[in-house]
PDB file of C-alpha atoms in Angstrom:
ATOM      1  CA  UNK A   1      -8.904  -3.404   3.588  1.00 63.00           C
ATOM      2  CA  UNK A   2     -12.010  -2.580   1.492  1.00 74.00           C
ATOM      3  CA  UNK A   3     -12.682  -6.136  -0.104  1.00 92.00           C
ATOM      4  CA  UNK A   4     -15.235  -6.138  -2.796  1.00 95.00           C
ATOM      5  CA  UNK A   5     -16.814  -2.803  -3.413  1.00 95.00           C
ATOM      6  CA  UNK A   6     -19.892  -2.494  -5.174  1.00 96.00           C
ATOM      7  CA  UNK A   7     -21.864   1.085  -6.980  1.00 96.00           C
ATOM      8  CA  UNK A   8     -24.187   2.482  -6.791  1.00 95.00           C
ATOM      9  CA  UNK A   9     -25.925   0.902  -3.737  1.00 94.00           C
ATOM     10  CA  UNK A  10     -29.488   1.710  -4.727  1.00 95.00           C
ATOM     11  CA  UNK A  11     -30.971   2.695  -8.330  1.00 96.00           C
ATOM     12  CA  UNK A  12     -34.238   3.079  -9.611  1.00 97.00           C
ATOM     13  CA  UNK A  13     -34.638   2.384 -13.634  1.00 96.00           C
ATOM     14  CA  UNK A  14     -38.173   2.944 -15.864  1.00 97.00           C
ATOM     15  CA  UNK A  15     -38.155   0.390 -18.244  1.00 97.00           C
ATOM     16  CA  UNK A  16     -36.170   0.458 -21.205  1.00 96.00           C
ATOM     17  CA  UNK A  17     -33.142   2.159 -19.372  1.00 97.00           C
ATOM     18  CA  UNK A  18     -29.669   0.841 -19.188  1.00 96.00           C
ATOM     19  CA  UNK A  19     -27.253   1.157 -16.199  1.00 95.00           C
ATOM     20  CA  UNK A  20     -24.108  -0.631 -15.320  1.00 97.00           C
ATOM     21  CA  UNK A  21     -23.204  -1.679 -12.189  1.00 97.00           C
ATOM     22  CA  UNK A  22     -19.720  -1.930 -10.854  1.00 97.00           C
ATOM     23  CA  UNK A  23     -17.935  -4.318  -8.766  1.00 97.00           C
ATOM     24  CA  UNK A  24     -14.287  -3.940  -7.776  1.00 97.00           C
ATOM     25  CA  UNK A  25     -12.198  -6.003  -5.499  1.00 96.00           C
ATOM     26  CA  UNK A  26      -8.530  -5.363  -3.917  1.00 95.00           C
ATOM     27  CA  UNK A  27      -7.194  -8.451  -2.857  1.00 94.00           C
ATOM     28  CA  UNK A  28      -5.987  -9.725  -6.570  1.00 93.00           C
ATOM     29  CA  UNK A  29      -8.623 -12.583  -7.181  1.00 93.00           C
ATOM     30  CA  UNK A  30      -8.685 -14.408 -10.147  1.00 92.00           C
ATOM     31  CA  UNK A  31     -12.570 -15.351  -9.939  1.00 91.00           C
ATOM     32  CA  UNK A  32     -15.708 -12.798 -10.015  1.00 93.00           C
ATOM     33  CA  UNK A  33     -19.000 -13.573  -9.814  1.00 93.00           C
ATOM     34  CA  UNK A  34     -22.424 -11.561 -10.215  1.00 96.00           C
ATOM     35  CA  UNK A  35     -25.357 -13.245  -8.384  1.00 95.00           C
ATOM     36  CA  UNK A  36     -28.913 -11.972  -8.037  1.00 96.00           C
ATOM     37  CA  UNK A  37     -31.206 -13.071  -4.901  1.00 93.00           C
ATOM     38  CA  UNK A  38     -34.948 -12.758  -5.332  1.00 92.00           C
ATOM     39  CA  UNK A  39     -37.498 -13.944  -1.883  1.00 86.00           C
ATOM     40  CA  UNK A  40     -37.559 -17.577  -1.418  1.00 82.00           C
ATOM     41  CA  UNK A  41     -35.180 -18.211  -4.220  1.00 85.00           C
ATOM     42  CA  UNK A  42     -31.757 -17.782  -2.737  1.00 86.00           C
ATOM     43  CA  UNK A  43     -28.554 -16.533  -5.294  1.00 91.00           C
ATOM     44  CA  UNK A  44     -28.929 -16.640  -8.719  1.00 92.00           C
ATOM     45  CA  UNK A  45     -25.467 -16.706 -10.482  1.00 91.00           C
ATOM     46  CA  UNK A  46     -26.021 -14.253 -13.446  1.00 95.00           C
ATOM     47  CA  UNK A  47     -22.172 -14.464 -14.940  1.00 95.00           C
ATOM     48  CA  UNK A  48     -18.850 -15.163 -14.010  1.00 92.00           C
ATOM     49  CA  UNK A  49     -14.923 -14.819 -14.644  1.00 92.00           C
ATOM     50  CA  UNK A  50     -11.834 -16.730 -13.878  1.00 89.00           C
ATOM     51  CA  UNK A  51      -9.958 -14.154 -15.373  1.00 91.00           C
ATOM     52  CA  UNK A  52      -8.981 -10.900 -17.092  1.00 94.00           C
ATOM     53  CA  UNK A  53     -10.824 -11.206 -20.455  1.00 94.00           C
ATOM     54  CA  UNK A  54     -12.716 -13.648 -19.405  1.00 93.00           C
ATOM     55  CA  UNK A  55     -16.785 -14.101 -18.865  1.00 95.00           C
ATOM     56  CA  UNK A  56     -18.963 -16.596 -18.933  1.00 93.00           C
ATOM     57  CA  UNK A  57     -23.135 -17.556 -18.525  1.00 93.00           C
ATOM     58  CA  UNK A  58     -24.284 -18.552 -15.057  1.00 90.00           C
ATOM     59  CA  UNK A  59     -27.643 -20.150 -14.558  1.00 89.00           C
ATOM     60  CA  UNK A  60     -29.643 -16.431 -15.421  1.00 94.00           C
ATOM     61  CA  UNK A  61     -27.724 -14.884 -18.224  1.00 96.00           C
ATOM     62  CA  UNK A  62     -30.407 -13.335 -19.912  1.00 96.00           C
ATOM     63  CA  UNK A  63     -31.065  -9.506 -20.140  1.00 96.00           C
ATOM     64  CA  UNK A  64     -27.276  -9.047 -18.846  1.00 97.00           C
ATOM     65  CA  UNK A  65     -23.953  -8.493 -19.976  1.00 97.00           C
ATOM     66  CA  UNK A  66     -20.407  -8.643 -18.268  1.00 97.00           C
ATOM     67  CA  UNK A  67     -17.184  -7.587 -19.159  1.00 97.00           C
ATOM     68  CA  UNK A  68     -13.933  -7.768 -17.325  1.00 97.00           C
ATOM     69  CA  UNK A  69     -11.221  -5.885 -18.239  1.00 95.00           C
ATOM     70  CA  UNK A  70      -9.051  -5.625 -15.819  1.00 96.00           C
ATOM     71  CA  UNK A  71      -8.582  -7.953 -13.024  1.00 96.00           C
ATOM     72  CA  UNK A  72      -9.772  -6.244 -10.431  1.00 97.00           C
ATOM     73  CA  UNK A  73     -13.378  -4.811 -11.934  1.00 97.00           C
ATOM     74  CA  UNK A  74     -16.337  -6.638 -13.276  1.00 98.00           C
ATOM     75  CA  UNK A  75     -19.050  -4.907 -15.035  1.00 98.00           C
ATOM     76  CA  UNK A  76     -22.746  -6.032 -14.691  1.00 98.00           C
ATOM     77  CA  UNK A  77     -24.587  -4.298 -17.658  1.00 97.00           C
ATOM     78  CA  UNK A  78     -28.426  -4.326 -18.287  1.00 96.00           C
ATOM     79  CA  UNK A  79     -29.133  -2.575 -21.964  1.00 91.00           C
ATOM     80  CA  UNK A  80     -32.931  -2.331 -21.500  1.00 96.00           C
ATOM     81  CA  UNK A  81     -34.418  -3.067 -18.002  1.00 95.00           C
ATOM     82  CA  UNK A  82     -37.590  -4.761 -17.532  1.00 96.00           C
ATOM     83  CA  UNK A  83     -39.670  -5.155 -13.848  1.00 96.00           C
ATOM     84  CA  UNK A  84     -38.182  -8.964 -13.803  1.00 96.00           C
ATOM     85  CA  UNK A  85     -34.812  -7.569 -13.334  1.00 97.00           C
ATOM     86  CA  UNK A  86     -36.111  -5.698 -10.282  1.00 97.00           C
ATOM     87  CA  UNK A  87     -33.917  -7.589  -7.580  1.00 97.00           C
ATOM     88  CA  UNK A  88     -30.714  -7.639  -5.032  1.00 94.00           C
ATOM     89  CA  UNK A  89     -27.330  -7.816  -6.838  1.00 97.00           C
ATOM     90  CA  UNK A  90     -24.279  -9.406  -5.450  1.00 95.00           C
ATOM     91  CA  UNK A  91     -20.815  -9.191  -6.810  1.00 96.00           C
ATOM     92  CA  UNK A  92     -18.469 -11.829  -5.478  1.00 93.00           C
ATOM     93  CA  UNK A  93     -14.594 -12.581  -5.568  1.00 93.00           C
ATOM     94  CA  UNK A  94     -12.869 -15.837  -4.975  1.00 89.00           C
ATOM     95  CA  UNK A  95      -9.025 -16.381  -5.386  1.00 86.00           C
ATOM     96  CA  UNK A  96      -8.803 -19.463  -7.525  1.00 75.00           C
ATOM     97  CA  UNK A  97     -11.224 -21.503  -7.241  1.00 69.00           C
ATOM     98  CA  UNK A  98     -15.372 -22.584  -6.527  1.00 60.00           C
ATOM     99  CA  UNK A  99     -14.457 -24.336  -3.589  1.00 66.00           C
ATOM    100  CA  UNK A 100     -12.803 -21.482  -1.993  1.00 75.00           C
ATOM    101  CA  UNK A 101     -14.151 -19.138   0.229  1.00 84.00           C
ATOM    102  CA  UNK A 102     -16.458 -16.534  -1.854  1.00 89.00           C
ATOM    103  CA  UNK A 103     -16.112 -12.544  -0.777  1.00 92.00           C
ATOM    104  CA  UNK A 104     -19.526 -10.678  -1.497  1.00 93.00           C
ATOM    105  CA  UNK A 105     -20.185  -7.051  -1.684  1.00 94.00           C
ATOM    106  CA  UNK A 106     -22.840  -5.844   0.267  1.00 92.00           C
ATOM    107  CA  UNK A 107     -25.323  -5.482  -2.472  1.00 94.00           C
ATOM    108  CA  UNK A 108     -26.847  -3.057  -4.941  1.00 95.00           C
ATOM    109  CA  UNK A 109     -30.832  -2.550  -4.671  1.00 95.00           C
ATOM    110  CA  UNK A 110     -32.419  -1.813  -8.402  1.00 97.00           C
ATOM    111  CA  UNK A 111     -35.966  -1.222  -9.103  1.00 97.00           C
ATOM    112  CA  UNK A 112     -37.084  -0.873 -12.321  1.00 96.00           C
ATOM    113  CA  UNK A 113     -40.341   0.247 -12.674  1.00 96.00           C
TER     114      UNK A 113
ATOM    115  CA  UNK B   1     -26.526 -31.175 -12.126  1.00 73.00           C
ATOM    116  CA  UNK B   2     -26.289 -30.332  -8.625  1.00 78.00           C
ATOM    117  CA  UNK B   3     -29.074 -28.784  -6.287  1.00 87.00           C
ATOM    118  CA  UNK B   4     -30.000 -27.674  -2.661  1.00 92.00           C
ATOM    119  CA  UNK B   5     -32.484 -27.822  -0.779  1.00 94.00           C
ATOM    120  CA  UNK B   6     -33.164 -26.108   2.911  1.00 96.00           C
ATOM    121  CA  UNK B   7     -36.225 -27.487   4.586  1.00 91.00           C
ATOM    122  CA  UNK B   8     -37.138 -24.848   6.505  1.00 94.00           C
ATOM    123  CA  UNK B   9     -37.746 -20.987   5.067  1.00 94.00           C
ATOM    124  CA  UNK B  10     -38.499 -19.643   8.573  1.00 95.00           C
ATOM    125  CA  UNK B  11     -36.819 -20.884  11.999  1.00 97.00           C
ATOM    126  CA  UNK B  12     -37.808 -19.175  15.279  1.00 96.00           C
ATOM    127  CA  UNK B  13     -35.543 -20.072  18.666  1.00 97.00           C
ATOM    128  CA  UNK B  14     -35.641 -18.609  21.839  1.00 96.00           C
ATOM    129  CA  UNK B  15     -32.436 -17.160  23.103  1.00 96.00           C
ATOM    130  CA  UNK B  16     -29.898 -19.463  24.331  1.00 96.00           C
ATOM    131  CA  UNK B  17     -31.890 -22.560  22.820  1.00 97.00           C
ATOM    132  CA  UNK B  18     -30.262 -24.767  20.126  1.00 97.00           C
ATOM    133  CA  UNK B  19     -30.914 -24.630  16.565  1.00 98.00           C
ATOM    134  CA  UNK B  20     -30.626 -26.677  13.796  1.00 97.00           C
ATOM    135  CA  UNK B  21     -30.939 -25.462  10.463  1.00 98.00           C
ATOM    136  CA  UNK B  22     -31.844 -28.415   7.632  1.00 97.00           C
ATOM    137  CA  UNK B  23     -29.896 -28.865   4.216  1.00 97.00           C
ATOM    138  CA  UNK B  24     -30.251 -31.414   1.623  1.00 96.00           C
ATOM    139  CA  UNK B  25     -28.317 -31.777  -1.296  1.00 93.00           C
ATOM    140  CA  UNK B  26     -28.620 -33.751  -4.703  1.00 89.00           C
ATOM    141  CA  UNK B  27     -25.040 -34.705  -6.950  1.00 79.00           C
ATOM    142  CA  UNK B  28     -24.213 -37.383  -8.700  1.00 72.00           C
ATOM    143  CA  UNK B  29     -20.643 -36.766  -7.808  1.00 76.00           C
ATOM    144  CA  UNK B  30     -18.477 -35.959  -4.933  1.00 79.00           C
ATOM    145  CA  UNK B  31     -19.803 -32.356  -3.826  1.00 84.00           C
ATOM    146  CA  UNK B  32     -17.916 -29.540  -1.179  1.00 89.00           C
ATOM    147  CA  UNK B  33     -20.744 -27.794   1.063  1.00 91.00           C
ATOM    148  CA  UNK B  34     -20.924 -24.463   2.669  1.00 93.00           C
ATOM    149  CA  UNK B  35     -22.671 -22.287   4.913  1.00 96.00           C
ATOM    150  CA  UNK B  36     -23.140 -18.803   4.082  1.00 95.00           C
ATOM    151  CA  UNK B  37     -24.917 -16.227   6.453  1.00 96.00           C
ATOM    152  CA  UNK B  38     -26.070 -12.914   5.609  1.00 93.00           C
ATOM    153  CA  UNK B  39     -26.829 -10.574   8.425  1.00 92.00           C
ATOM    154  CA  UNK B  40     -29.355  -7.631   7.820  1.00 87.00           C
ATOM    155  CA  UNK B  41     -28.581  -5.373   4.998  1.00 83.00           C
ATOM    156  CA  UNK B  42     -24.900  -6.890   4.480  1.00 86.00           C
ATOM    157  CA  UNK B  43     -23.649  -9.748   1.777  1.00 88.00           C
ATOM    158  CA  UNK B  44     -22.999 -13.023   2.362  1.00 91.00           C
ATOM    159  CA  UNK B  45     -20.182 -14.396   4.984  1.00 93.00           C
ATOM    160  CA  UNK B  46     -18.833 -17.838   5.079  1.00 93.00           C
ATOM    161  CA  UNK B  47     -19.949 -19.978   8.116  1.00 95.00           C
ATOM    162  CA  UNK B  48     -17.798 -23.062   7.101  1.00 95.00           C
ATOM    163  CA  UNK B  49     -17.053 -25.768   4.435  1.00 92.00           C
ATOM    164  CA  UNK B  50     -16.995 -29.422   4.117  1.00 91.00           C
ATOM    165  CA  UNK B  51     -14.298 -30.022   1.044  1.00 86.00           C
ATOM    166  CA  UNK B  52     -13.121 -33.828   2.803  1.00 84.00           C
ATOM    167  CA  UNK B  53     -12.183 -35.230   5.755  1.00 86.00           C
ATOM    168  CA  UNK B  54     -14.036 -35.423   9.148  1.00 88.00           C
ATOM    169  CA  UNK B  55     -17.572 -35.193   8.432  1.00 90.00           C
ATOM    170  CA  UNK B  56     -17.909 -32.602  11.411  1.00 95.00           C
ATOM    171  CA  UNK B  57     -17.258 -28.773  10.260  1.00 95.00           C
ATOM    172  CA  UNK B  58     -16.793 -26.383  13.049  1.00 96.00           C
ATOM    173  CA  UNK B  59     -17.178 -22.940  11.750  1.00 94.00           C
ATOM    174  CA  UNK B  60     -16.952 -19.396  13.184  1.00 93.00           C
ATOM    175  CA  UNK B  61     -19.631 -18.163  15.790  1.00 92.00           C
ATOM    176  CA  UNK B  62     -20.106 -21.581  17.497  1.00 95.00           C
ATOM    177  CA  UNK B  63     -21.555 -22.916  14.026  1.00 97.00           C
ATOM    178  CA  UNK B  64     -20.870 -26.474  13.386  1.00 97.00           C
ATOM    179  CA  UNK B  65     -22.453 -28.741  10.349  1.00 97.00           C
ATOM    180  CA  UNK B  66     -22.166 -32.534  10.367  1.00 95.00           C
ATOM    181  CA  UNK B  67     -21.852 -33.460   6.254  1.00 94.00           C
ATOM    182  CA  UNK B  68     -24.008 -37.098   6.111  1.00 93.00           C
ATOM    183  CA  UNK B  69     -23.494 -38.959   2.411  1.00 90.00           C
ATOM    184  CA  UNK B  70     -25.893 -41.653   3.136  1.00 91.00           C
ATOM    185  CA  UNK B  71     -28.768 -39.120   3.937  1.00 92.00           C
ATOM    186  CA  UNK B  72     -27.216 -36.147   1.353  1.00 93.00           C
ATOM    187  CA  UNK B  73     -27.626 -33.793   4.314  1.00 95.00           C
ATOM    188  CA  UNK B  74     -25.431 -31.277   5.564  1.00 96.00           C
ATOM    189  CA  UNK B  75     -27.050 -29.753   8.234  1.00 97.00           C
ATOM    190  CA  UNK B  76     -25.803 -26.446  10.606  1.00 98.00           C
ATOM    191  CA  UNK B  77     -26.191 -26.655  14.551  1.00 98.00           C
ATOM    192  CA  UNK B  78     -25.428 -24.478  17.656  1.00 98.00           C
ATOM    193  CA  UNK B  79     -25.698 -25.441  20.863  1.00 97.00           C
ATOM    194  CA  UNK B  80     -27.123 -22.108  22.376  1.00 97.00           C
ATOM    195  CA  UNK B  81     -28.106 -18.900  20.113  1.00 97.00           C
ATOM    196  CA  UNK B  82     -27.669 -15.587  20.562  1.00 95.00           C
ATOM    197  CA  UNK B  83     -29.835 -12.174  19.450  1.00 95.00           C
ATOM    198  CA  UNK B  84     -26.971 -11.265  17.429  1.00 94.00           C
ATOM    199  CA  UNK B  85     -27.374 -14.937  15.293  1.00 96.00           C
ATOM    200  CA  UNK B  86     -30.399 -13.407  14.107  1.00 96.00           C
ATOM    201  CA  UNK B  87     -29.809 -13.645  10.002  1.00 96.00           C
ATOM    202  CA  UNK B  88     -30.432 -15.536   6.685  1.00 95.00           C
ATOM    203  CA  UNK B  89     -28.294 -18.984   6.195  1.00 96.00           C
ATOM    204  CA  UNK B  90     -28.031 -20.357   3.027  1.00 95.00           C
ATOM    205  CA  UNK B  91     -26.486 -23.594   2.274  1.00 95.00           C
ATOM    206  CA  UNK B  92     -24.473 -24.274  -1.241  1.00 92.00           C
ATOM    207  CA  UNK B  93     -23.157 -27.223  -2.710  1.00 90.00           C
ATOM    208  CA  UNK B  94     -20.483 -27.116  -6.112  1.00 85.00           C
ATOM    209  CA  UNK B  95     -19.661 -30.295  -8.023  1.00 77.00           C
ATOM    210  CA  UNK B  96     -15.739 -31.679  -8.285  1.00 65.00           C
ATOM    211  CA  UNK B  97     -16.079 -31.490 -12.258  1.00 57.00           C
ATOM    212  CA  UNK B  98     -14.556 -28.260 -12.432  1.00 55.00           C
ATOM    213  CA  UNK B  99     -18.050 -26.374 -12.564  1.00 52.00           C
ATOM    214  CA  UNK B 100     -17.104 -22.719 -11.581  1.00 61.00           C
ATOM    215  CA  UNK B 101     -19.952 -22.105  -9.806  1.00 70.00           C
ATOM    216  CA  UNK B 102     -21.675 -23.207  -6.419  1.00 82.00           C
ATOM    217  CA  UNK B 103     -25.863 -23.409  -6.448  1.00 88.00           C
ATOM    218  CA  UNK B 104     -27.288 -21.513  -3.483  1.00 91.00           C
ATOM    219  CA  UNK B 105     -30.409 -23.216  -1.428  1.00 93.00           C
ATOM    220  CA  UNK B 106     -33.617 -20.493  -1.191  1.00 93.00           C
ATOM    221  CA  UNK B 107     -32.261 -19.568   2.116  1.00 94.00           C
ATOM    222  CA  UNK B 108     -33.519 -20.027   6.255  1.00 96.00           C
ATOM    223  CA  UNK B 109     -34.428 -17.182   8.077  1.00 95.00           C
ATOM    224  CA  UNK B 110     -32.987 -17.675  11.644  1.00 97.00           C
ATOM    225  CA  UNK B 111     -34.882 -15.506  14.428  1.00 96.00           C
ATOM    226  CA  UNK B 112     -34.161 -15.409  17.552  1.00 95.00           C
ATOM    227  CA  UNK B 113     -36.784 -14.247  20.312  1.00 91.00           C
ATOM    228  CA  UNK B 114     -35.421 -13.310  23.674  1.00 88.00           C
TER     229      UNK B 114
END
């Protein structure tokens, strides 16, 4: 039972690149979530989903886009990296809803330098 | 808005000593809490949750949390640590407004010395 599978696990960007990372889950949740978590400032959530064709802005939404276009992948996107974006992303599942338990993936490490 | 806040960014125990790790939370609504750990290199696991009901939580691992309204604390104990406790534990509160989101506290960095 792989969960919620996240790629690539590390990446290093020069400013100015783009990259997308991918998150994919297997047990048919309706909610995604991409957090990032910086030293001493716990998660971040970046954007979320409650459904197929659905996104919306978290508390750190800018310099990122989502898209989810089919239920069981959500797409973090960042079109033109900057140093601040250097940090620890988490994708997370939940079945219905934010008081249920929350599934993480184990992380993707980017540097952008 | 909601927001958390754990008092402590480091905690080190000895082995086998009891811990309690210190979360305070700020809502002007009713609120659900959680514990989250995150072992080294892995993402985040859910310890327990307080949705309603008996203010004591027992979680997994021996983890319990005792949700207090008058003090807006929601604090995690265990009665005897082991090396494998070792981790980050963050604490998260969401709203019952329908916000589809829970706020993460900064985190407490449980160590355990044998």
């Amino acid at each position: 039972n792989a969960g919620v599978t996240q790629t690539p696990k590390f990446r290093v960007l020069k400013t100015g690149q783009s990259m997308t990372l991918l998150c994919a889950q297997d047990m048919n949740h309706e909610y995604m979530y991409w957090y990032r978590q910086d030293p001493g400032m716990g998660l971040r959530l970046i954007h979320y989903s409650v459904g197929e064709g659905t996104t919306a802005k978290g508390e750190v939404p800018d310099g990122y886009n989502v898209s989810r276009l089919k239920k069981q992948n959500f797409l973090l996107g960042l079109e033109s990296a900057a140093p601040s974006q250097t940090s620890v992303y988490f994708c997370a599942s939940s079945l219905r809803q934010y008081n249920e338990k929350l599934f993480f993936g184990s992380g993707t490490q980017l540097s952008v330098l | 808005a909601q927001s958390v806040t754990q008092l402590d960014s480091q905690v080190p125990v000895f082995e086998e000593a009891p811990v309690e790790l210190r979360c305070n939370y700020s809502s002007s609504v009713s609120v659900y809490l959680f514990w989250y750990v995150q072992y080294p290199n892995q993402g985040l696991q859910l310890l327990l949750k307080y949705l309603s009901g008996s203010t004591l939580v027992k979680g997994i691992n021996g983890f319990e949390a005792e949700f207090n309204k008058s003090q807006t604390s929601f604090h995690l104990r265990k009665p005897s640590v082991h090396i494998s406790d070792t981790a980050e534990y963050f604490c998260a509160v969401s709203d019952d407004r329908g916000a589809q989101k829970l706020v993460f506290g900064q985190g407490t960095r449980l160590t355990i010395n044998p």
